[in-house]
Coordinates of C-alpha atoms and ligand atoms in Angstrom, one line a residue:
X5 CA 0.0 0.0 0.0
X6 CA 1.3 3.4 -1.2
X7 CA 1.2 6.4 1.4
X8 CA 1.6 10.1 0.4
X9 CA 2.3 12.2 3.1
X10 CA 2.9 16.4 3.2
X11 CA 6.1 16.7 5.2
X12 CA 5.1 20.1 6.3
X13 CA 8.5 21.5 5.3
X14 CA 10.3 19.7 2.0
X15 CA 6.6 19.1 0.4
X16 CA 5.3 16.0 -0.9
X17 CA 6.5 12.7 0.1
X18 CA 5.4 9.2 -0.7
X19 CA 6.2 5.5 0.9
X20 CA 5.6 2.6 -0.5
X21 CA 7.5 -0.4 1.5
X22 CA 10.2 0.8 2.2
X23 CA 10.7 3.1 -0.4
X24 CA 10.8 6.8 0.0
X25 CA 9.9 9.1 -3.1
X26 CA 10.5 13.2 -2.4
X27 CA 8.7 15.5 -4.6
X28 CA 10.6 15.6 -8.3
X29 CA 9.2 14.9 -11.3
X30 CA 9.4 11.1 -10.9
X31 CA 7.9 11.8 -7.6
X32 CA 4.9 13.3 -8.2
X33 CA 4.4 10.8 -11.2
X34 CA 4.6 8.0 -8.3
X35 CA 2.4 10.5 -6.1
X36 CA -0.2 10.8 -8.5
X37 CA -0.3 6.7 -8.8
X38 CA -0.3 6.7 -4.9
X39 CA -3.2 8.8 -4.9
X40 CA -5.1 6.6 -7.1
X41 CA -4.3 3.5 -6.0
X42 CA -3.3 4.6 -2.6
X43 CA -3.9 5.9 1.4
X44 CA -3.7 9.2 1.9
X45 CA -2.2 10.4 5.5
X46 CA -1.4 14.1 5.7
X47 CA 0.5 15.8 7.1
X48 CA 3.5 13.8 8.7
X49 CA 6.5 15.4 9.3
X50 CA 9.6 12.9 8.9
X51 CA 11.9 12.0 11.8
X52 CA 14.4 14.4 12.6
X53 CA 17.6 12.4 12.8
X54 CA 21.0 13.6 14.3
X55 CA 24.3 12.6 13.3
X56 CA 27.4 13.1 15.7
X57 CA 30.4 12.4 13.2
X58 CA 31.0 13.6 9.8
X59 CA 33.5 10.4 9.1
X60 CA 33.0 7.8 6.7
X61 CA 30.5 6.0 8.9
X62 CA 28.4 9.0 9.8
X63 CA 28.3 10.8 6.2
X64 CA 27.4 7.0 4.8
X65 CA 24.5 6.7 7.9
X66 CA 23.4 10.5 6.2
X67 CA 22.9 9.8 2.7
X68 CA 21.2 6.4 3.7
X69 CA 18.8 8.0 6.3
X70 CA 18.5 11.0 3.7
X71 CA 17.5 9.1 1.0
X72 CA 15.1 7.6 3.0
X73 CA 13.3 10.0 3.3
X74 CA 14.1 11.2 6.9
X75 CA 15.1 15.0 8.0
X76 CA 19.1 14.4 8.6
X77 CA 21.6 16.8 9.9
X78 CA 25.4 16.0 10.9
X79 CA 27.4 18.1 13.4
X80 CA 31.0 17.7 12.9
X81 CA 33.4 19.0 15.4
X82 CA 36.4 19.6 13.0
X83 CA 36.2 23.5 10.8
X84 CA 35.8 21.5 7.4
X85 CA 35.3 18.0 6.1
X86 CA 38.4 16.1 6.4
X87 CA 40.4 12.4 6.3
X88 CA 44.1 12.6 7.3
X89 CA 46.0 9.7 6.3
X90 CA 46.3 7.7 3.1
X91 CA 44.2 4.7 2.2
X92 CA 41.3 2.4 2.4
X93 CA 40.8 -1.1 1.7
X94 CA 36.9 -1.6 0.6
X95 CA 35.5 -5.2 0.2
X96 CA 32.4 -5.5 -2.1
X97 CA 30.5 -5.6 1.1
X98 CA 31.1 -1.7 1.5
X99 CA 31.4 -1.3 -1.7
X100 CA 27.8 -2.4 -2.7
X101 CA 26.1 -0.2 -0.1
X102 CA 28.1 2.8 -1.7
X103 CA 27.0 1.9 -5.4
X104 CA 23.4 1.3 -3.7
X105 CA 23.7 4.7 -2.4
X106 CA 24.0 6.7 -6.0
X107 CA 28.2 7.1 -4.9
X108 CA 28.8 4.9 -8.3
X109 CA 29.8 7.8 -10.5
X110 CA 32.6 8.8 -7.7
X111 CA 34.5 5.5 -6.6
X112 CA 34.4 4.7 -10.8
X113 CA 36.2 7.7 -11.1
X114 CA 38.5 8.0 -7.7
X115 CA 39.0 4.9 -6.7
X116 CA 41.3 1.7 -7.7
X117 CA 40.2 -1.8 -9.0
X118 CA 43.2 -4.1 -8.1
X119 CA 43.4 -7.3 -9.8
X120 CA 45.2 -9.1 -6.7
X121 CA 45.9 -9.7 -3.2
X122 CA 49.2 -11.3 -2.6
X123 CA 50.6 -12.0 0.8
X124 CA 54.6 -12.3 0.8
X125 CA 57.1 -13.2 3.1
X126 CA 59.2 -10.3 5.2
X127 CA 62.6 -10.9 4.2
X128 CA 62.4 -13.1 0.4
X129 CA 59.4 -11.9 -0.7
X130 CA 58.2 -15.3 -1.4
X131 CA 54.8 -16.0 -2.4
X132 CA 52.5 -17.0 0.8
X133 CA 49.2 -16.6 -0.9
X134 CA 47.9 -14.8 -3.7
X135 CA 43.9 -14.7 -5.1
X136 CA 42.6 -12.7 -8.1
X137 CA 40.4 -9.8 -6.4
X138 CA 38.7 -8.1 -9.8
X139 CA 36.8 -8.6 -11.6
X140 CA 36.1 -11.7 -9.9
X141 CA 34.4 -9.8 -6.8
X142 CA 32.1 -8.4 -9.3
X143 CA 31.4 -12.0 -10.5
X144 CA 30.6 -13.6 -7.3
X145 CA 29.5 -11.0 -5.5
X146 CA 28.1 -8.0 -8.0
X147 CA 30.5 -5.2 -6.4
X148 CA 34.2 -5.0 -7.0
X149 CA 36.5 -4.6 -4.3
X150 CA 38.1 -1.1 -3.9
X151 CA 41.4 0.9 -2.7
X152 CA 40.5 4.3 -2.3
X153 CA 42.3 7.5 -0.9
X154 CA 40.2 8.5 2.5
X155 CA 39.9 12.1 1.4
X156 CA 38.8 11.0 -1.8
X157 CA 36.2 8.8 -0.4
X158 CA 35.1 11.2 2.1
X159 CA 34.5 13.9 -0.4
X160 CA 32.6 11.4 -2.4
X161 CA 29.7 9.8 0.4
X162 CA 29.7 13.6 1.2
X163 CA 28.5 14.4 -3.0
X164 CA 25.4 12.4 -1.8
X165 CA 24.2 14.7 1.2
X166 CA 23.0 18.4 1.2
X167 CA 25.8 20.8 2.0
X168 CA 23.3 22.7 4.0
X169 CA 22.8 20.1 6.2
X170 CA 26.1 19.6 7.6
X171 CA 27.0 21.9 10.7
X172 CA 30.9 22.3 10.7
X173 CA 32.7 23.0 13.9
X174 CA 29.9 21.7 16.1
X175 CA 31.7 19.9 19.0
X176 CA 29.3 17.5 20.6
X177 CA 29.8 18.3 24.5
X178 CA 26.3 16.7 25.8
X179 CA 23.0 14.6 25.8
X180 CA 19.5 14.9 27.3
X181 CA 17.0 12.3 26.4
X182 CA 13.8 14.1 27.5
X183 CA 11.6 11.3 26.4
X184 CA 9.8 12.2 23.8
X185 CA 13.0 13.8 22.0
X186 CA 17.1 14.1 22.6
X187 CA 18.6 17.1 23.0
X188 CA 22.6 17.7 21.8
X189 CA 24.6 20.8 23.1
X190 CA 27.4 21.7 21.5
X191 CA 31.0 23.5 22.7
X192 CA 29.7 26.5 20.7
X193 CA 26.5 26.8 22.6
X194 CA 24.2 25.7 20.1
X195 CA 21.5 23.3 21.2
X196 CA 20.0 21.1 18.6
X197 CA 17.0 18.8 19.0
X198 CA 15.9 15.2 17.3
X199 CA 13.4 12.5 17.3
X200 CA 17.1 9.9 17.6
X201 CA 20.5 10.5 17.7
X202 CA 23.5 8.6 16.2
X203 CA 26.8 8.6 17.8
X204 CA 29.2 8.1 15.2
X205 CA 32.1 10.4 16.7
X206 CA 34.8 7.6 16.1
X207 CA 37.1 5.4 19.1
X208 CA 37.2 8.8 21.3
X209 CA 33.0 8.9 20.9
X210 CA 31.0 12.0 23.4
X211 CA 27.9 10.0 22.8
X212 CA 29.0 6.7 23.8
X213 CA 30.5 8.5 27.2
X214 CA 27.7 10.4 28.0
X215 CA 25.9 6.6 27.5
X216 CA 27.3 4.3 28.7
X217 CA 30.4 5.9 31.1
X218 CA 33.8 7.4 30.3
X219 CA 36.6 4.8 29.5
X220 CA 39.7 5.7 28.0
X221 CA 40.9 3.6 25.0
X222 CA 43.7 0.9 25.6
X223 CA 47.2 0.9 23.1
X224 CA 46.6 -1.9 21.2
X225 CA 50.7 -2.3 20.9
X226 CA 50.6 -1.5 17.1
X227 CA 52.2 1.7 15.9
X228 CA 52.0 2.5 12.0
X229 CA 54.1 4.6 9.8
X230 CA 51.9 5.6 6.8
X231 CA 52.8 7.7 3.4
X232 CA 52.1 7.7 0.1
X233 CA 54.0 7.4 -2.9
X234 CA 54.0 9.1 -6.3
X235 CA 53.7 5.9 -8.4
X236 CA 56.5 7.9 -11.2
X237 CA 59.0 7.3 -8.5
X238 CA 58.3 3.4 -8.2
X239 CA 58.1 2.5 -11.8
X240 CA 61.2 0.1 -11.8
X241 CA 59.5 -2.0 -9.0
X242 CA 57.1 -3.1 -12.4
X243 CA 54.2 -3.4 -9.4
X244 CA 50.8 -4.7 -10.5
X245 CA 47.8 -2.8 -9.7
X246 CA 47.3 -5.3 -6.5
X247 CA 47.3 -5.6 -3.3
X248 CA 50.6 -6.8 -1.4
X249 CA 51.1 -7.4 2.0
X250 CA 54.1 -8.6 3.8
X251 CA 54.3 -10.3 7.1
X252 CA 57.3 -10.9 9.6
X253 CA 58.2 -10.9 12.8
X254 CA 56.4 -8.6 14.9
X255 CA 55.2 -6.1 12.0
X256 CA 53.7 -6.6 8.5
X257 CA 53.5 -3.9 5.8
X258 CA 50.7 -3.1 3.4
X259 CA 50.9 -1.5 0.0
X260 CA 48.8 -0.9 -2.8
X261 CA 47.6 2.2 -5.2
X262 CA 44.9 4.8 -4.5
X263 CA 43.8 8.4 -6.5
X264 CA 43.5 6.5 -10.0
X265 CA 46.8 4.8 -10.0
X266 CA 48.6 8.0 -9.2
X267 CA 49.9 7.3 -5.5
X268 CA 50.7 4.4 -3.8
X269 CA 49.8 3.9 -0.6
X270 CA 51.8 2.2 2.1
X271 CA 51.0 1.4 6.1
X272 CA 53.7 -0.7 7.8
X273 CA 52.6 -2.3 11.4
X274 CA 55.4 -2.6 14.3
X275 CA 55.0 -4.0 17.7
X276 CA 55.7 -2.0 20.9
X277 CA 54.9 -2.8 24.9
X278 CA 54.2 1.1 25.4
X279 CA 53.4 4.1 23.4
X280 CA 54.6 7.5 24.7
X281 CA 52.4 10.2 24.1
X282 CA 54.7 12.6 22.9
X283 CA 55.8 10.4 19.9
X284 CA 52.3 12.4 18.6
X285 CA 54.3 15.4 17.9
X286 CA 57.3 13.3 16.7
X287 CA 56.6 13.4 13.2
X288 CA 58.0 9.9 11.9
X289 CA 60.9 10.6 9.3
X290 CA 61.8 8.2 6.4
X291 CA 64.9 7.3 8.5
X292 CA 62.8 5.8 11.7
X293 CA 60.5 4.0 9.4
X294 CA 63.5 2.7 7.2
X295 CA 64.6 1.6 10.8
X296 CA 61.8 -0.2 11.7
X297 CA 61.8 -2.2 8.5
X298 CA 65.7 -2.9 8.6
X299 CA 66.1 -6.1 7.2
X300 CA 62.6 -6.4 5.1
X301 CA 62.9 -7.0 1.6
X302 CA 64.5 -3.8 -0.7
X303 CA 60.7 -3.6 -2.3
X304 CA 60.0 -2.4 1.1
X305 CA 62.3 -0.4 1.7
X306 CA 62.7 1.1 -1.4
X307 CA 59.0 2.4 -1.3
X308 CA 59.6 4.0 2.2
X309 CA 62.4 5.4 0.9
X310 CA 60.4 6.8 -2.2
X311 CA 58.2 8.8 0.3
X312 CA 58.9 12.3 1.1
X313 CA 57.4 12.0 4.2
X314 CA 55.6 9.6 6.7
X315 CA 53.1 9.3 9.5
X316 CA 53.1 7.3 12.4
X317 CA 49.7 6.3 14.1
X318 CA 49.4 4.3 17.4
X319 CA 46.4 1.7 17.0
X320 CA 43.8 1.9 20.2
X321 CA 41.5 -0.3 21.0
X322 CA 38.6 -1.2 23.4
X323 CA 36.3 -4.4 24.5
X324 CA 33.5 -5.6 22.6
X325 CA 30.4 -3.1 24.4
X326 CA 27.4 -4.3 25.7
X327 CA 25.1 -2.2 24.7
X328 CA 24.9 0.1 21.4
X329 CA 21.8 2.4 22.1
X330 CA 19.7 4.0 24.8
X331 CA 16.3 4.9 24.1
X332 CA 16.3 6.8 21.3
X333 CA 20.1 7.4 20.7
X334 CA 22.5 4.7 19.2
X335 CA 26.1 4.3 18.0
X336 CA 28.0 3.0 15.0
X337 CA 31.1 3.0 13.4
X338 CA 34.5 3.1 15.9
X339 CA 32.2 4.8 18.1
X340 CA 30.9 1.3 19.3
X341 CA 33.1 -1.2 17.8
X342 CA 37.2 0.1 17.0
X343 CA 38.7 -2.6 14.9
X344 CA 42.4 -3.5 14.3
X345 CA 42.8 -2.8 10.5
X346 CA 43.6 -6.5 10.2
X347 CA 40.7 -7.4 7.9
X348 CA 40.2 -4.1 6.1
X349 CA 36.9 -4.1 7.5
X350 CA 36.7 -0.9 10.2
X351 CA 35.5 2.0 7.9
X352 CA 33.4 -1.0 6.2
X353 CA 31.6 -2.1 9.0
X354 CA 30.8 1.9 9.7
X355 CA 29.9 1.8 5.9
X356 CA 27.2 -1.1 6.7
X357 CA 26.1 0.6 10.1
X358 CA 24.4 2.9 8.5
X359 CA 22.9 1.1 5.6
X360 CA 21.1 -0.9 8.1
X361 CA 20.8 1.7 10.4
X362 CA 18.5 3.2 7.5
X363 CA 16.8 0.5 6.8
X364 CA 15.7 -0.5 10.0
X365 CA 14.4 3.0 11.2
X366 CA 12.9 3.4 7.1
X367 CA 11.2 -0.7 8.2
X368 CA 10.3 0.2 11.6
X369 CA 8.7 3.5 11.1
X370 CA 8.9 6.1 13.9
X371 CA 6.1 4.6 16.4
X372 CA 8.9 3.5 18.6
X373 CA 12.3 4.2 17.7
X374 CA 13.7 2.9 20.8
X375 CA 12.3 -0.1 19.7
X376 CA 13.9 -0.1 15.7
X377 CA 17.5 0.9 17.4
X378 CA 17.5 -1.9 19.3
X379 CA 16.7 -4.2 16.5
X380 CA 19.6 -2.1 14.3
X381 CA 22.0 -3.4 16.9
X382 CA 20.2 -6.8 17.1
X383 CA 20.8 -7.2 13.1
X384 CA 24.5 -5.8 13.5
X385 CA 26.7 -6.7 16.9
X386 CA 27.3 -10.2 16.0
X387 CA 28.8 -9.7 12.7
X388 CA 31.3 -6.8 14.1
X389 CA 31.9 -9.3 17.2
X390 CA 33.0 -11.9 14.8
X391 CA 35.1 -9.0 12.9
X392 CA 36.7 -7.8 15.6
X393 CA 37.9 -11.4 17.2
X394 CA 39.3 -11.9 13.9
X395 CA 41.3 -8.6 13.2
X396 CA 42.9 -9.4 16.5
X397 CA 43.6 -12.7 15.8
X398 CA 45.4 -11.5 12.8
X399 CA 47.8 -9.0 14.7
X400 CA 49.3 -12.8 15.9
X401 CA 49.0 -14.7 13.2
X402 CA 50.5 -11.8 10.6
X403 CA 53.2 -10.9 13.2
X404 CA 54.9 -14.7 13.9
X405 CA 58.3 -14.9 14.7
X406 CA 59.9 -17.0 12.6
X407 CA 60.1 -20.6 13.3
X408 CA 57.3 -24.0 13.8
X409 CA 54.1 -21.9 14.4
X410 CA 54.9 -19.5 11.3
X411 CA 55.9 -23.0 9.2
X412 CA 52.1 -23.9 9.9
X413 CA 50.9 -20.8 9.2
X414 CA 52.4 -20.1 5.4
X415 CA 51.3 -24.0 5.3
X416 CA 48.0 -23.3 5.9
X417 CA 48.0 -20.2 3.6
X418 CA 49.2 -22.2 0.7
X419 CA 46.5 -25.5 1.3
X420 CA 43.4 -22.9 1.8
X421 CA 44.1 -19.3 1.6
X422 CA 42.3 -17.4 4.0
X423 CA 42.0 -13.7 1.9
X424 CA 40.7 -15.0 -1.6
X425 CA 36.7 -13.9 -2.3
X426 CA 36.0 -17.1 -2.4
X427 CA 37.0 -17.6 1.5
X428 CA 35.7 -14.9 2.7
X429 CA 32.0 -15.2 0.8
X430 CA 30.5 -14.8 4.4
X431 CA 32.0 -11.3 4.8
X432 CA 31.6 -10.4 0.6
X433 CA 28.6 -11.3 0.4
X434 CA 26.5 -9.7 2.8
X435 CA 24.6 -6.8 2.2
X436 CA 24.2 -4.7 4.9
X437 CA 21.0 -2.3 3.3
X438 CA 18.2 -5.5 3.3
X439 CA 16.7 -5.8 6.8
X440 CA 15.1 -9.4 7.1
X441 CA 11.7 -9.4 8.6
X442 CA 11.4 -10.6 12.1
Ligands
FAD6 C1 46.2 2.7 9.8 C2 44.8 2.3 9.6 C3 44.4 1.7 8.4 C4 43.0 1.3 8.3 N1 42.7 0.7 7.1 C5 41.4 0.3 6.9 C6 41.0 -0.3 5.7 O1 41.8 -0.6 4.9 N2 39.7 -0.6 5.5 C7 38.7 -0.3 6.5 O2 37.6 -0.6 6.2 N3 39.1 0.3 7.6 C8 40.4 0.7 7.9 N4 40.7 1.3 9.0 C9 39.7 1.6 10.0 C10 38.9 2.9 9.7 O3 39.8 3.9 9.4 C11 38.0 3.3 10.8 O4 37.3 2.1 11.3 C12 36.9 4.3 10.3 O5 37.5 5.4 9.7 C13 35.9 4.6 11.4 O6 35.0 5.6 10.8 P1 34.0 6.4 11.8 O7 33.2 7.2 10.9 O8 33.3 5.4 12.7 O9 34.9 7.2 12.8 P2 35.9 8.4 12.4 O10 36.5 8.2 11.1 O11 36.9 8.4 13.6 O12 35.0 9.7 12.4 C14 34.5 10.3 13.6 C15 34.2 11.7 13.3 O13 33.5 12.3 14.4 C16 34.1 13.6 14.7 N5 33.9 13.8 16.1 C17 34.6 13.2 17.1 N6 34.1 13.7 18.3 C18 33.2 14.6 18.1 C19 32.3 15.4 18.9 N7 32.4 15.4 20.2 N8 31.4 16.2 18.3 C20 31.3 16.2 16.9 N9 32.1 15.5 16.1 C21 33.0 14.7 16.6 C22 35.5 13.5 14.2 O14 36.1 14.7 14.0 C23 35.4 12.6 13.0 O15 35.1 13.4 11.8 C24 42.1 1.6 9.2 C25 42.5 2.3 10.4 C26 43.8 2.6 10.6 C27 44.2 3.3 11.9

């Protein structure tokens, strides 16, 4: 049954399933066939959704929400939209909710397709596993799998929202459920009130403190040096447009191309028991990450060395939480469940968040939302959970010393392969923007 409804402030607006049509000439073509065929209900204003976090997962949880219909605005702490660091991984699992999401046009023209993923040994580079990642994502799965510069990405989910909609420099600084509605304050003295309110403010997440009790992140004994490389300077290392990723003892390194072939990215991983603070403002140089990788193979090194400068980024991490919303305000992204980047899956799993955040809340309507968030975090804890376990499983497995226990692990690499698409069909396959009933 089609249902037209006057939105009070945007104009006409009709729902069929789950679909949401806004006024537009399509629209009112579908209104004028809801009106024959249809209910009329007049006027109901939309839900008024906020969103705490303009990162990948919150923009993503916007344009879903948005195109659903709903009345969406983002408050971002930070002056301007912005990424810092180099590159993202996407599985077709993220990848299909993006192409879902009208981003298509964007990640064709950004982002990488690489034909591989190719897992190597530290110091001989020999082959552990390899597995051919396009097209043949596209054939199993209908979505190609993507490496994409964050900034790039960012700027594309954010081509899918309105502009007006996004409150810069809007520092989230506290909550007040009053029942019937939530209301945000900001650092800048600006209140702002909605019908539900998504926390998706990243691992150092307001909302989730002011929900569920301060607790500081814990070093997760990972620091990485990051940088990107114009691909010009590599040429002679005849790379592939792939995905390589090196493993050793106590670190692994990661490269592979971003911006339309032009840069390479790289993020190499290093074990330490502490992480000093002040190493923040130490700006890693080419030298210290050359250091950290003494010994590796010269590919390795000679793409560090390529760099003209580098990052370094101390991984944090914090337990599985019990609980993802409170009456009507919820979480996604690292604001509920931080990842180790050991499955490529952290911005992806923000990425699904809010595809199913959307199309719970477009399902459940808005008699109860309390009721729908719940059910959002029903549909999505235990597939983080399992993600999680796994990306920290990784940081041992990847990181073996050599000897018996790495001799069973390349062993096991080269019998089954644990990265190809056809392996990880569970996590490929899924897609994150169909709700099943129940
Ligand atoms: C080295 C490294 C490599 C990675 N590689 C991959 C990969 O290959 N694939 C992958 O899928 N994931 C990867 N990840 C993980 C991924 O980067 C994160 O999981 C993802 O960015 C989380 O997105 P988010 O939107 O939840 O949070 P964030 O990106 O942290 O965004 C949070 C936003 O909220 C804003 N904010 C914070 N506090 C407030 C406040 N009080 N008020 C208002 N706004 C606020 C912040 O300014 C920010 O814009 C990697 C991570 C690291 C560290």
């Amino acid at each position: 049954m089609a249902r037209v409804e006057d939105d009070g402030a945007n104009g006409w607006t009709a729902r069929h399933g789950e679909r949401v049509y806004r006024t537009g000439l399509a629209d009112r073509l579908f209104i004028q066939a809801a009106l024959l065929y249809g209910r009329v209900v007049m006027p109901v204003a939309p839900l008024r959704i906020a969103v705490v976090g303009a990162g990948l997962g919150g923009l993503t949880a916007a344009v879903a929400l948005h195109r659903a219909g709903f009345d969406v605005r983002v408050y971002e702490q930070a002056p301007e939209l912005t990424e810092v660091g180099g590159g993202i991984n996407m599985g077709p699992n993220a990848a299909r909710v993006l192409y879902r999401l009208g981003l298509g046009d964007g990640l064709d023209r950004e982002a990488v397709r690489p034909v591989s993923t190719h897992q190597r040994r530290w110091q001989d580079g020999r082959t552990l596993q390899r597995a051919p990642l396009n097209p043949r994502c596209e054939e199993l799965y209908g979505a190609p799998h993507l490496t994409v510069h964050r900034a790039d990405l960012l700027a594309i989910i954010a081509s899918g929202f309105p502009r007006e909609c996004v409150h810069l420099a809007h520092r989230l600084v506290g909550l007040d459920d009053r029942g019937d509605r939530v209301a945000a304050r900001f650092e800048n003295g600006v209140e702002a009130t909605a019908d539900i309110l998504v926390g998706a403010d990243g691992i150092n997440s307001a909302v989730r403190g002011a929900l569920l009790g301060e607790e500081a992140p814990r070093f997760a004994g990972c620091v990485a040096y990051r940088g990107l490389v114009p691909a010009e300077r590599i040429v002679d290392l005849g790379l592939e447009i792939g995905s390589q990723s090196w493993v050793g003892p106590g670190g692994h390194f990661v490269h592979y191309f971003v911006s339309r072939g032009r840069l390479l990215n790289f993020v190499g991983w290093t074990e330490h028991d502490t992480w000093n603070r002040e190493d923040w403002t130490d700006r890693a140089t080419i030298a210290r990450a050359l250091a950290a990788f003494e010994g590796w193979h010269p590919q390795i090194r000679r793409i560090i060395a390529a760099a003209d400068t580098c990052f370094i980024w101390a991984l944090f991490d914090r337990e599985p939480l019990p609980r993802w919303s409170v009456g009507r305000v919820t979480l996604l992204g690292d604001a509920c469940h931080p990842m180790y980047p050991f499955m490529g899956q952290g911005a992806a799993q923000a990425i699904e968040d809010g595809a199913t955040l959307a199309a719970c809340l477009a399902a459940g309507g808005a008699g109860d939302p309390a009721k729908t968030l719940r059910r959002y975090e029903e549909l999505r804890r235990p597939r983080v959970t399992r993600l999680q376990e796994m990306s920290r499983a990784n940081k041992t497995r990847f990181h073996l010393p050599d000897g018996p226990a790495q001799e069973a692990r390349d062993a096991d690499w080269a019998r089954a392969g644990d990265r190809s698409p056809e392996a990880l069909r569970w996590l490929f396959e899924f897609d994150a923007t169909v709700v099943p009933s129940g």
